[in-house]
Coordinates of C-alpha atoms (C1' of nucleotides) in Angstrom, one line a residue:
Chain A
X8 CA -38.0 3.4 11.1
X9 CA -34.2 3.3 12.3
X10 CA -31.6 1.6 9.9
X11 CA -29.7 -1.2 10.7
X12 CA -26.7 -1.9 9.6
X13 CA -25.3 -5.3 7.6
X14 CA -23.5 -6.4 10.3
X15 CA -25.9 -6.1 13.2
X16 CA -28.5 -7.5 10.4
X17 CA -26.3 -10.9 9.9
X18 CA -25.7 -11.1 13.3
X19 CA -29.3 -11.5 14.1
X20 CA -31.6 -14.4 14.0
X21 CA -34.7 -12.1 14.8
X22 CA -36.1 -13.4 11.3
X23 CA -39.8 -11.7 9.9
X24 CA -39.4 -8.4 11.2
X25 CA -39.3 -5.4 9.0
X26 CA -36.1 -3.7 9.2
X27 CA -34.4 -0.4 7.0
X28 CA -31.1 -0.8 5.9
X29 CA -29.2 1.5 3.5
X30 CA -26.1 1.0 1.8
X31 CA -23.5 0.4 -1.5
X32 CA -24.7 -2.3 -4.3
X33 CA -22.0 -4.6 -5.2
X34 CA -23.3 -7.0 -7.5
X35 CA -26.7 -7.5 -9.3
X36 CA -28.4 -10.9 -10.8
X37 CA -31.7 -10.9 -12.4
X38 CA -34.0 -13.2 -13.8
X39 CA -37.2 -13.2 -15.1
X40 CA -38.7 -12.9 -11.8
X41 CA -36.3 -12.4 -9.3
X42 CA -33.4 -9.9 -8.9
X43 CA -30.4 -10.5 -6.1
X44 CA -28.2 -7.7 -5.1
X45 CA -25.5 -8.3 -2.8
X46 CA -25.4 -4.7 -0.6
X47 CA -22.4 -3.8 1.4
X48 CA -22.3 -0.7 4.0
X49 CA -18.5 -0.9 5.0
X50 CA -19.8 -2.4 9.0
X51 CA -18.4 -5.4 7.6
X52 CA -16.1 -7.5 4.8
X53 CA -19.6 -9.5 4.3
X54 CA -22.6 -8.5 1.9
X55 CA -26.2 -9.1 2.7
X56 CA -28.2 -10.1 0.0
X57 CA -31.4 -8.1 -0.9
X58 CA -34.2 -10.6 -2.6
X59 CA -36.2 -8.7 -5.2
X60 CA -39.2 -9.7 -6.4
X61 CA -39.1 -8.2 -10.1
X62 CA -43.1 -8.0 -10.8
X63 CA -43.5 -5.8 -7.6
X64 CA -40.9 -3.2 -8.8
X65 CA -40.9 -1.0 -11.6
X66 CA -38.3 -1.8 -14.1
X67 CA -36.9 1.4 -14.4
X68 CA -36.1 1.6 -10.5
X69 CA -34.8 -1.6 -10.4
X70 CA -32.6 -0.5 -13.6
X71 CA -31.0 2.3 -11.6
X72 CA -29.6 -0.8 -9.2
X73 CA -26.5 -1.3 -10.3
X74 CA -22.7 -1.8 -9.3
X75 CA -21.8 1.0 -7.2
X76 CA -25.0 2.5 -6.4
X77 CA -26.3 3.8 -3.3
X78 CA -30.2 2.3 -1.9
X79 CA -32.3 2.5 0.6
X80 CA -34.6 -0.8 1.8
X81 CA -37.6 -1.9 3.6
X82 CA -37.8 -5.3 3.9
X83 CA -37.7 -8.6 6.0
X84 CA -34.9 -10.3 7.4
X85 CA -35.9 -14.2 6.5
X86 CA -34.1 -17.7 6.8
X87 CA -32.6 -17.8 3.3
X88 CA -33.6 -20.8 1.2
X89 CA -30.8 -20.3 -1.1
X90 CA -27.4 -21.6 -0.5
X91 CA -24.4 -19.3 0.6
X92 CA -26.1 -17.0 2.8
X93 CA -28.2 -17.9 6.6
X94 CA -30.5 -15.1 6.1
X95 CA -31.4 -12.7 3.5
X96 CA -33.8 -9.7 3.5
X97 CA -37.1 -9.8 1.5
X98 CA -37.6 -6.0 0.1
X99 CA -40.9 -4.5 0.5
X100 CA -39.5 -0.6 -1.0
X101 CA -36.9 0.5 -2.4
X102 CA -35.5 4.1 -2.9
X103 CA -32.3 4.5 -4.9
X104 CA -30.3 7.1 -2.8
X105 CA -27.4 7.9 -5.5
X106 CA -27.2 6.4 -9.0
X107 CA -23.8 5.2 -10.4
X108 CA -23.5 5.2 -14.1
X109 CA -22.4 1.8 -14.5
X110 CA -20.6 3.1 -18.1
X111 CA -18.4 5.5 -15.9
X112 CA -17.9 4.1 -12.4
X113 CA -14.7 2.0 -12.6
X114 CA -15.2 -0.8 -10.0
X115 CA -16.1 -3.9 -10.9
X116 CA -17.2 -7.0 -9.7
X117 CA -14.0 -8.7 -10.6
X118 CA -10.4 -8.3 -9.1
X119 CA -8.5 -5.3 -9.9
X120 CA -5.1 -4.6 -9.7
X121 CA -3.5 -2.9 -6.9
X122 CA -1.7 -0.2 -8.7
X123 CA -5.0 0.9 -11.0
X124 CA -6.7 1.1 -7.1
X125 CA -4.1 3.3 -5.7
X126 CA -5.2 5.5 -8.6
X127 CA -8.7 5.7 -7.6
X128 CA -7.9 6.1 -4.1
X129 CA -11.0 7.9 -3.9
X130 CA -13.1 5.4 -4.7
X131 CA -11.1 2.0 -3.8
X132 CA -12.8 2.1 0.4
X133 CA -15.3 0.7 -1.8
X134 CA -13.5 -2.4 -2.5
X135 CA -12.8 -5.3 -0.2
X136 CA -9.6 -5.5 0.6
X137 CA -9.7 -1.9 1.1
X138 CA -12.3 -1.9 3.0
X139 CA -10.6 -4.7 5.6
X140 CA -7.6 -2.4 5.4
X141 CA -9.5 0.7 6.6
X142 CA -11.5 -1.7 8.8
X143 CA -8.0 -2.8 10.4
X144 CA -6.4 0.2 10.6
X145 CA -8.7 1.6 13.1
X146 CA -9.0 -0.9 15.1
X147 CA -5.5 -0.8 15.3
X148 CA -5.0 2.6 16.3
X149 CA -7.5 2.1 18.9
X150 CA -5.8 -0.5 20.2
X151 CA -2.1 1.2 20.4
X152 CA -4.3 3.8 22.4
X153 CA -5.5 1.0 24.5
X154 CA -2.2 -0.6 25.4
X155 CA -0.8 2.5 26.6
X156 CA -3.8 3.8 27.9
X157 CA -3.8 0.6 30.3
X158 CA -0.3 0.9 31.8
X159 CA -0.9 4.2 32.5
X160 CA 1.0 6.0 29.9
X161 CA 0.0 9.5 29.0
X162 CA -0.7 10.6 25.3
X163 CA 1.1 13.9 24.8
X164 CA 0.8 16.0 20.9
X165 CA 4.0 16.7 20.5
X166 CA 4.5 19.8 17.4
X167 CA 3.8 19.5 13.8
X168 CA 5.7 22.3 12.9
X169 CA 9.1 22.8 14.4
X170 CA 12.3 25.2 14.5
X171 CA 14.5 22.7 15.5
X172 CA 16.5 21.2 12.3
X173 CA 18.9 18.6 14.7
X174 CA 16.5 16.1 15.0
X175 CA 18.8 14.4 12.6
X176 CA 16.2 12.4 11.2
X177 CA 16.1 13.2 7.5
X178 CA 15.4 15.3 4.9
X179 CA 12.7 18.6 6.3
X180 CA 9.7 20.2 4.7
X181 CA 9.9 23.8 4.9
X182 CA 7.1 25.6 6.0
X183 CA 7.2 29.3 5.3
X184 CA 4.5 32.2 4.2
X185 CA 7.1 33.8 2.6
X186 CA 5.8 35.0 -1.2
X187 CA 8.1 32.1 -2.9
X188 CA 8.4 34.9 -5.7
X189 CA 10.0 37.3 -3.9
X190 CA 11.0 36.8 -0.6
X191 CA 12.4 39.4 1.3
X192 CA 16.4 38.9 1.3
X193 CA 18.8 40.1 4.5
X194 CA 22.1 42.8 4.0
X195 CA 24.1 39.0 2.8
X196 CA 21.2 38.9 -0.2
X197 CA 20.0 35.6 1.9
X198 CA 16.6 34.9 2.4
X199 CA 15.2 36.4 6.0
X200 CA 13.7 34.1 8.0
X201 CA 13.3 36.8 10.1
X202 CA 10.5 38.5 8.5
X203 CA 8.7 34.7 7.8
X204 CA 5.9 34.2 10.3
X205 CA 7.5 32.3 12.9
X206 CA 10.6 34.9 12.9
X207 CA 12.6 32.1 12.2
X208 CA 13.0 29.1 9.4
X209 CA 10.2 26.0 10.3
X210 CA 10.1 22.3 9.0
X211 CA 7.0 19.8 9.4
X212 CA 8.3 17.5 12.3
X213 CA 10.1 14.3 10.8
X214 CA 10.0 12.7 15.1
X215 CA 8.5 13.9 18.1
X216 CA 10.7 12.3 20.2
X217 CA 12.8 14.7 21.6
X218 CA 9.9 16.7 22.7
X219 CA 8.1 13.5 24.3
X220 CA 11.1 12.9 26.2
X221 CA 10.8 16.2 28.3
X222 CA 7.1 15.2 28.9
X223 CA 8.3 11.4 30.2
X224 CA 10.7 13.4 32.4
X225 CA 7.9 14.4 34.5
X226 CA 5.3 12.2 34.4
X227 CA 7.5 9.5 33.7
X228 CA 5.1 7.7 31.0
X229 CA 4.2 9.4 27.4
X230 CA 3.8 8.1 24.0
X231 CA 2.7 10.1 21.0
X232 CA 1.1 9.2 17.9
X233 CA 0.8 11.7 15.3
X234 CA 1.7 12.3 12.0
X235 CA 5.4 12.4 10.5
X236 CA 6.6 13.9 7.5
X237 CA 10.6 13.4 5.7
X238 CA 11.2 14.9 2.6
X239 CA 13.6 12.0 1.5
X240 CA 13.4 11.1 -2.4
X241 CA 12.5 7.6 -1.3
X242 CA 11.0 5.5 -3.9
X243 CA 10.3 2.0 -1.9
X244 CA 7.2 -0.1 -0.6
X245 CA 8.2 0.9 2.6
X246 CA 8.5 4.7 2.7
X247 CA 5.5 7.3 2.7
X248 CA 6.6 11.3 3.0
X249 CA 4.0 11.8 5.3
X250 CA 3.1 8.8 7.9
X251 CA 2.0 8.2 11.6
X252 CA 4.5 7.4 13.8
X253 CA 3.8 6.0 17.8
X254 CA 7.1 7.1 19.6
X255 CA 6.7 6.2 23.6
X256 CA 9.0 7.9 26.0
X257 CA 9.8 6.2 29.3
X258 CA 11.5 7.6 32.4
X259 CA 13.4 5.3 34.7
X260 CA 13.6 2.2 32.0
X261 CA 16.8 1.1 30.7
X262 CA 17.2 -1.0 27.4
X263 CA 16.0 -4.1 28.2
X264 CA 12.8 -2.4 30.0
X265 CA 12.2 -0.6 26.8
X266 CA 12.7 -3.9 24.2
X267 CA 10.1 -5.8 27.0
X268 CA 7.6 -3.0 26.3
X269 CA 8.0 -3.1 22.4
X270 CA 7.9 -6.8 22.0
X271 CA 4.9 -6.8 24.5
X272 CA 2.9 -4.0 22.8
X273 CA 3.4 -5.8 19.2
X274 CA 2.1 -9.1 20.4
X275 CA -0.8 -7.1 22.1
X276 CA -1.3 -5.2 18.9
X277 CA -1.2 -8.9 16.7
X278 CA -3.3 -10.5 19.4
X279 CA -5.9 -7.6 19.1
X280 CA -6.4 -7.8 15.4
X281 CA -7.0 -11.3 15.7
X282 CA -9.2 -11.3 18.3
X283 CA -11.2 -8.0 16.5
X284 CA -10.6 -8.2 12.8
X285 CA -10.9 -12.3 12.3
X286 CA -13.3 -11.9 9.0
X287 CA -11.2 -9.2 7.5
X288 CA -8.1 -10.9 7.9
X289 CA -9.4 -14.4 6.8
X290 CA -9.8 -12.1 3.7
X291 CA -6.7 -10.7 3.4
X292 CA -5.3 -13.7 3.9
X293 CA -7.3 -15.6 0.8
X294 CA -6.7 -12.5 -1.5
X295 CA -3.1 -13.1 -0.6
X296 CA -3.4 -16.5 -1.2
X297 CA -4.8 -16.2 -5.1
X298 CA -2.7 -13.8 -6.3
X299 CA 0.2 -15.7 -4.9
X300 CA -1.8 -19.0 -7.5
X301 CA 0.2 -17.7 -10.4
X302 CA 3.6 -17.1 -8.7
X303 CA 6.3 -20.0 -9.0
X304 CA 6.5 -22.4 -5.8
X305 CA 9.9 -20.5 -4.2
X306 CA 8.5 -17.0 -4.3
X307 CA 5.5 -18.1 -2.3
X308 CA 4.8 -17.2 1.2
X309 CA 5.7 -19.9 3.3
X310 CA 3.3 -19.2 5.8
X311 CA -0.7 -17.5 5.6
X312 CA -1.5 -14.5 7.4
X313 CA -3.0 -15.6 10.4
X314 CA -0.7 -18.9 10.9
X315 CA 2.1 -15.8 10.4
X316 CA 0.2 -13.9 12.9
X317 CA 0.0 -16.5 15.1
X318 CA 3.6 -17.7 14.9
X319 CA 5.4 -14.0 15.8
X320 CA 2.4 -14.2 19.1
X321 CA 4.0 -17.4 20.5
X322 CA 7.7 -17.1 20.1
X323 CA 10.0 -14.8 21.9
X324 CA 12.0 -12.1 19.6
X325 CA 15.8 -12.7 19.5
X326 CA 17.9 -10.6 20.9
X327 CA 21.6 -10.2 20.1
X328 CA 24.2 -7.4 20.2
X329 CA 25.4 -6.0 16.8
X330 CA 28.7 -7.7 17.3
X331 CA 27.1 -11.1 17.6
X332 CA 24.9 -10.0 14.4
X333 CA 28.3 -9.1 12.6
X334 CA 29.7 -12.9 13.5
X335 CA 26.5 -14.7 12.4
X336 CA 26.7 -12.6 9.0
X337 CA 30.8 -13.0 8.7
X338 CA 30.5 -17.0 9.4
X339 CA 26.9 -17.3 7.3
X340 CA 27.4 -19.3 4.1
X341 CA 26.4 -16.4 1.5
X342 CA 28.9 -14.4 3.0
X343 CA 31.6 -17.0 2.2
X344 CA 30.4 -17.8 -1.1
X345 CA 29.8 -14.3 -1.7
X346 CA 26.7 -13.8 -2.5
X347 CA 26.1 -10.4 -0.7
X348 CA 26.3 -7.7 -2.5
X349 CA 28.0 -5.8 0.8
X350 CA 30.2 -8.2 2.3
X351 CA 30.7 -8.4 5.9
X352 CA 34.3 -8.1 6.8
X353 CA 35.1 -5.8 9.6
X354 CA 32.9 -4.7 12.4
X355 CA 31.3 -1.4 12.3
X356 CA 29.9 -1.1 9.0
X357 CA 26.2 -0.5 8.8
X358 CA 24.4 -3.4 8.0
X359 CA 22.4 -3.6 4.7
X360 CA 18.3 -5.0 4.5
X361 CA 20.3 -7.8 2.7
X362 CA 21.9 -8.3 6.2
X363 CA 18.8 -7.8 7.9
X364 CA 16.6 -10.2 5.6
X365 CA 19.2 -12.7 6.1
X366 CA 19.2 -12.6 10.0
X367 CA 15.3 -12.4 10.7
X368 CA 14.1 -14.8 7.5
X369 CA 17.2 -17.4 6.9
X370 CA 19.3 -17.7 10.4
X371 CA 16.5 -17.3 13.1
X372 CA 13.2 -16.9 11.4
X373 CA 11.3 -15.1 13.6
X374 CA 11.3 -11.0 14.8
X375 CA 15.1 -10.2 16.2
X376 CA 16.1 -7.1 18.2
X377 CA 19.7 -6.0 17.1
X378 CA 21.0 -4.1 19.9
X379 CA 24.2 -2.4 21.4
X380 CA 25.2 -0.8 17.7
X381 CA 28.3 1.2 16.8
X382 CA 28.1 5.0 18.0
X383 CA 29.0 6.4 14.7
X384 CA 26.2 5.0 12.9
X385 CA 23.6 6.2 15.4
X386 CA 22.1 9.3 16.5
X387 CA 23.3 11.8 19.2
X388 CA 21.1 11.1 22.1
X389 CA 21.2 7.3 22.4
X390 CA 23.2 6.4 25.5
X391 CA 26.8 5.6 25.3
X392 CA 28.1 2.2 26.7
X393 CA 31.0 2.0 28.9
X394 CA 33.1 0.4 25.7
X395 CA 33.5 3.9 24.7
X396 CA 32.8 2.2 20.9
X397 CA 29.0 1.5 21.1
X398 CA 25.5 2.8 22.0
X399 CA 22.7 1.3 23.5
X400 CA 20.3 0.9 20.6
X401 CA 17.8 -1.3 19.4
X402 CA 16.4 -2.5 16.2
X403 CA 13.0 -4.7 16.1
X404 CA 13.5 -6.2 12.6
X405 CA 10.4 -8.2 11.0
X406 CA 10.5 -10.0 8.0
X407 CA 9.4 -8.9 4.5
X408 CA 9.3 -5.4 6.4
X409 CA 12.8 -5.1 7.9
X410 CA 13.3 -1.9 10.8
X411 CA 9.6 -2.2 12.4
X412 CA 10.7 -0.5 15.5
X413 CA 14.0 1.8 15.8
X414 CA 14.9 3.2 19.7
X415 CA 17.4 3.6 22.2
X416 CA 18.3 4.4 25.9
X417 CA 18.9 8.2 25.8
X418 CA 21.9 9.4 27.1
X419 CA 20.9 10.7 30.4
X420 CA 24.6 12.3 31.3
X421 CA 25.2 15.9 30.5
X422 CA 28.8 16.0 29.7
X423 CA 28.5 13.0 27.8
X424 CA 25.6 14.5 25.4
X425 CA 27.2 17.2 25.0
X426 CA 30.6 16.1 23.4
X427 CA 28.4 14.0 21.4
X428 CA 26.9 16.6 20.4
X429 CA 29.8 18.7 19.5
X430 CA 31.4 15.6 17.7
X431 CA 28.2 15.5 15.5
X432 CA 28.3 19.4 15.1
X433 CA 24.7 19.9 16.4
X434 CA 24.1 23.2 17.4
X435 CA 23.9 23.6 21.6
X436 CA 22.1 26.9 21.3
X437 CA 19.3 25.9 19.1
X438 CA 18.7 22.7 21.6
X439 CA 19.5 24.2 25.3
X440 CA 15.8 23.1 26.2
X441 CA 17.4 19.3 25.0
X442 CA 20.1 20.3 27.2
X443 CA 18.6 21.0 30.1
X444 CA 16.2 18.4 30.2
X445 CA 19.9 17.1 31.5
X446 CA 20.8 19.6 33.5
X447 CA 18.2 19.5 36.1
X448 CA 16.8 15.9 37.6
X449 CA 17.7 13.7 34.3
X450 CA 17.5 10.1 34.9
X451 CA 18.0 6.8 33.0
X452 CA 14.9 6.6 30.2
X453 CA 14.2 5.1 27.3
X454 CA 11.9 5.3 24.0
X455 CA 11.2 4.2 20.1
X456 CA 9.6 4.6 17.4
X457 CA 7.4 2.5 15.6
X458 CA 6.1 3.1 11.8
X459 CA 2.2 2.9 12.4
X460 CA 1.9 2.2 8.1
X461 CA 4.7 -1.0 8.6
X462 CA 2.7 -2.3 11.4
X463 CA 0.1 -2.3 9.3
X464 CA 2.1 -4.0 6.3
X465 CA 2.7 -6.9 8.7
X466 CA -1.1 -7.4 10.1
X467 CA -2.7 -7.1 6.6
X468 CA 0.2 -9.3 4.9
X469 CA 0.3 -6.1 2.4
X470 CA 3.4 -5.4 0.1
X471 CA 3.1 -1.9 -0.4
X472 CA 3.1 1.1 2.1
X473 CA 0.7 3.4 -0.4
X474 CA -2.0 0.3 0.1
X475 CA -2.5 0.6 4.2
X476 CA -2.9 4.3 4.4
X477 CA -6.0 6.1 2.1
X478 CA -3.9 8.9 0.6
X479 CA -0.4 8.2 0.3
X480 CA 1.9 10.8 -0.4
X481 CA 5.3 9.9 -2.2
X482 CA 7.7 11.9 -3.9
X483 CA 5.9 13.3 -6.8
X484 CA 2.7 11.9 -5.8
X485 CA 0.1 14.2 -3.6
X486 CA -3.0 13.2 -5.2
X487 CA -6.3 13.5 -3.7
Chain B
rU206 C1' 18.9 9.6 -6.4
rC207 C1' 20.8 4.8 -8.8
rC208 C1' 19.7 -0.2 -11.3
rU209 C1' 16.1 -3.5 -13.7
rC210 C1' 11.3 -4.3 -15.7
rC211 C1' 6.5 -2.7 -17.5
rU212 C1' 2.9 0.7 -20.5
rU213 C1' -2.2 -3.0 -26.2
rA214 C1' -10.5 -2.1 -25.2
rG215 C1' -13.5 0.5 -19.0
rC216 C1' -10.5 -3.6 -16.1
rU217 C1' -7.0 -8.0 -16.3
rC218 C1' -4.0 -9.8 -20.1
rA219 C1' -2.4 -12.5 -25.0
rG220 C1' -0.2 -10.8 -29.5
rU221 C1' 5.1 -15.9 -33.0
rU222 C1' 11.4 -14.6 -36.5
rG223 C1' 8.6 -7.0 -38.1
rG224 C1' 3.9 -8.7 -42.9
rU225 C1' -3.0 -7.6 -44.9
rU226 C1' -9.3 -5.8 -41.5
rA227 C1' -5.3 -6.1 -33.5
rG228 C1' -7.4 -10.8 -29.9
rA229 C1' -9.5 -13.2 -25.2
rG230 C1' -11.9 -13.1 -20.4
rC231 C1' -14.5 -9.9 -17.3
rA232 C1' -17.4 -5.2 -17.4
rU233 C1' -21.2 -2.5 -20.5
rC234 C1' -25.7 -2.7 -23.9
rU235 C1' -29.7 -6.1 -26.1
rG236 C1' -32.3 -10.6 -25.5
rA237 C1' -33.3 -15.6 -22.9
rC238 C1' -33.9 -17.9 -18.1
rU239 C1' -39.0 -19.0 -11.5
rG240 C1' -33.5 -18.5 -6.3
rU241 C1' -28.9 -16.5 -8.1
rU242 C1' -23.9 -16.6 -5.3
rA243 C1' -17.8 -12.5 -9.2
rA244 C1' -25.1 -16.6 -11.9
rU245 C1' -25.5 -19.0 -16.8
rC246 C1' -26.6 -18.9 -22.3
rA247 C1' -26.9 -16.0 -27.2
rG248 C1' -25.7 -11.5 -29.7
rA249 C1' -23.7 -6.3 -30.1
rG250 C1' -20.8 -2.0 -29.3
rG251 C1' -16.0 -0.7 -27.7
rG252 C1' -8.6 0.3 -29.6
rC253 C1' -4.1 7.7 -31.8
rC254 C1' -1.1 -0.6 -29.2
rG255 C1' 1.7 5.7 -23.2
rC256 C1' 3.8 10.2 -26.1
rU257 C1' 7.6 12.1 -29.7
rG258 C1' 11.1 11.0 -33.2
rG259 C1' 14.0 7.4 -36.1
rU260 C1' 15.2 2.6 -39.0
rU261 C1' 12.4 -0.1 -42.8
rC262 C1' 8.8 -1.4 -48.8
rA263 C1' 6.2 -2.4 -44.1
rA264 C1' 6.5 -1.1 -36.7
rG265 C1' 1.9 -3.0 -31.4
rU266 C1' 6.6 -5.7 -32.5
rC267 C1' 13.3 -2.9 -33.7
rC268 C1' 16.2 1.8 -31.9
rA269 C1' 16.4 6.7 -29.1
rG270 C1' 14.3 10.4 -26.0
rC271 C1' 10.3 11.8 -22.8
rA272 C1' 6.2 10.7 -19.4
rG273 C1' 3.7 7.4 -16.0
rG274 C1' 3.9 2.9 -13.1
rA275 C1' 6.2 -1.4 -10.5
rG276 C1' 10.3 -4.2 -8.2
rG277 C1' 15.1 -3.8 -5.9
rA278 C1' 19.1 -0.4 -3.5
rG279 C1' 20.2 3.9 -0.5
rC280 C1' 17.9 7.2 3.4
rC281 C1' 14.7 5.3 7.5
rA282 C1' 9.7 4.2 10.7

RNA sequence: UCCUCCUUAGCUCAGUUGGUUAGAGCAUCUGACUGUUAAUCAGAGGGCCGCUGGUUCAAGUCCAGCAGGAGGAGCCA
């Protein structure tokens, strides 16, 4: 007989007919003549429950049912006369697939902590809220594939291993096959790149946006979506050393162009996981919910998940300049009282998540895109404006999450690169194919980057990065 | 990397101003129960109180160091 699945099979209101179904027990509950198991197979947040008739099964078998455990049924999907459930299935045979030893396999049917999970990662898909998670996560990489895919945008892989250190992006892996021991040393007594396999030092990519912009700058619409790695000692919820990264690349847009496509493809990407993953974020959002009981009233969430969904959907994202930011924070009441820890005095000082928490969560309380920052606190390739003092960047800041999205105009104009360039002392040489993307038919385009885990932070209503992506590697942490 | 906090049973936690045999709930095991919903009821087992050292008649409790974890900051997505 073909399985079925426990979606398809709650779904369905083909009651009496035999079906198979295989899957993970959660929970067990016997009585003298009846035995209920609750079986989950990951198709869905919801269990199905298995009716056992105890005097029909041997008690050993039934025994080897337990948290954990992996069976096999035959059975009959029936009206349920119990409460809680429509339909239930009546099991005619049952084969245990994979025991779990219920004094050894950790999960329980009770809530665990989040930190005790993340060291089980191998085991926590099993869970719930991991099991939304995972659930989510796909369907929103699917759907970033979607968007793009629909306005005609082009998926390019950009490399994973790259010579080029002036991405100016942070901290670089190194990847060598050079005997760590003893590598083979130049007539300075320096190590010689020369002999590692490449011919020449190579890093894991920390962006892949320089590259995508030579692919927008022929056919005029890319994006990538791979994974990024920066070997920054970063110790936050909102850092991973490896993470996935969706950097589009668009020829002919200008800055406003490009913050109309990222505010459009966020609300397409919120609207998607509403419309796709409604069970697993009502979820979410009641796990939130309790372990939010025991916190005092102010440190609550003002809002639930999907109301918080819902709300970023149907309002526009502010946008102001940096300069206007800088005001707003100068005038704002714990400025003058002094309750920053960086005061905001003059302009051109880089503002602090303080800041940033203070514009999106306090002032407007919704998404805002800071845009038009100073030059010298922003990278090399993001077009100058005619103030000679700023560049055309832009910042999508969420709340709880801060810098979502991070992007620019490039700077299209050779000469104009190119001093930057040499202001910021990166190497011309190195980046002559940079340079003459420049050289020959450059035009006006535009691009960003947006962190694929801190998306996900804001869809599930998680607080930490290490929960939305399986394995999470962190400084000092590659488990698994 | 810096600051703050945490580490007690398999899990989640309590443990008073240092004071005899270290507690609870859940899980596990045994038993009861004719449909349960993280079932319920009765009983049992289960602890180098993170590690090392110190103070003290006496340390889970105080002090120092180390390890692991969390929150915040910086770096950024």
């Amino acid at each position: 007989m073909k399985k079925t699945n426990v979606k398809e099979l709650l779904a369905s209101t083909n009651y009496d007919q035999e079906i198979k179904l295989m899957g993970w027990v959660r929970t067990k509950r016997t009585s003298k003549n009846v035995a209920f198991v609750a079986l989950n197979d990951g198709s869905t947040i919801n269990n199905i429950q298995l009716v056992f008739d105890a005097t029909e099964f041997p008690e050993k078998e039934l025994a080897k049912v337990t948290t954990g455990a992996a069976i096999s049924v035959n059975g009959i999907l029936k009206e349920s006369v119990g409460a809680g459930q429509s339909s239930e299935i009546t099991v005619k045979t049952l084969e245990v697939l994979g025991e779990a030893d219920p004094d050894e396999y950790p999960l329980q049917p009770k809530r665990h902590s989040l930190e005790f999970l993340r060291e089980i990662a191998h085991l926590r898909f099993r869970t719930n809220t991991f099991g939304a998670i995972f659930r989510i996560r796909h369907h929103m990489i699917f759907a970033i594939h979607n968007f793009f895919n629909d306005k005609g945008f082009f998926n390019i892989h950009t490399p994973i291993i790259t010579a080029s250190d002036a991405e100016g992006a942070g901290e670089m892996f190194r990847v060598s096959t050079l005997d760590p021991e003893n590598p083979p040393r130049n007539e300075e007594g320096k190590i010689d790149y020369k002999k590692d396999f490449f011919g020449r030092e190579t890093s894991l990519t920390v962006s892949g946006q320089l590259e995508a912009e030579l692919g927008a700058l022929a056919l005029s619409n890319v994006y990538t979506f791979g994974p990024t790695f920066r070997a920054e000692n970063s110790n936050t919820s909102r850092h991973l050393a490896e993470f996935w990264m969706i950097e589009p690349e668009m020829a002919f847009y200008d800055i406003h162009d490009n913050m109309d496509l990222a505010e459009e493809m966020l609300k397409y990407l919120i609207k998607y996981a509403l419309d796709n993953c409604y069970d697993d974020l009502l979820f979410l959002e009641q796990r939130l919910e309790n372990e939010e009981k025991n916190m005092p009233v102010e440190k609550r969430t003002d809002m639930k998940l999907i109301e918080k969904l819902h709300f970023v959907l149907d309002n526009d994202f502010v946008r102001i300049s940096y300069t206007e930011a800088i005001d707003i924070l100068r005038n704002s009441k714990p400025n003058k009282k002094k309750k920053f820890q960086y005061p905001v005095n003059d302009w051109g000082v880089d503002l602090q998540s303080e800041h940033e928490r203070y514009l999106v969560e306090k002032h407007f309380q919704k998404p805002v895109i800071l845009t038009d920052y100073p030059s010298e606190i922003k990278a090399f390739y993001m077009k100058q404006n005619e103030d000679g003092k700023t560049v055309r960047a832009m910042d999508v800041l969420f709340p709880q999450i801060g810098e979502i999205i991070g992007g620019s105009q490039r700077e299209e104009n050779l000469e104009k690169l190119r001093n930057r360039m040499k202001e910021m002392e990166i190497p011309e040489k190195e980046m002559f194919w940079y340079i003459d993307s420049r050289r020959f038919g450059s035009v006006p385009h535009s691009g960003y980057g947006l962190g694929f885990e801190r998306l996900m932070l804001f869809i599930t209503g998680m607080g930490n990065i290490r929960d939305v992506i399986p394995f999470p590697r962190t400084p000092q942490n590659a488990e698994f």
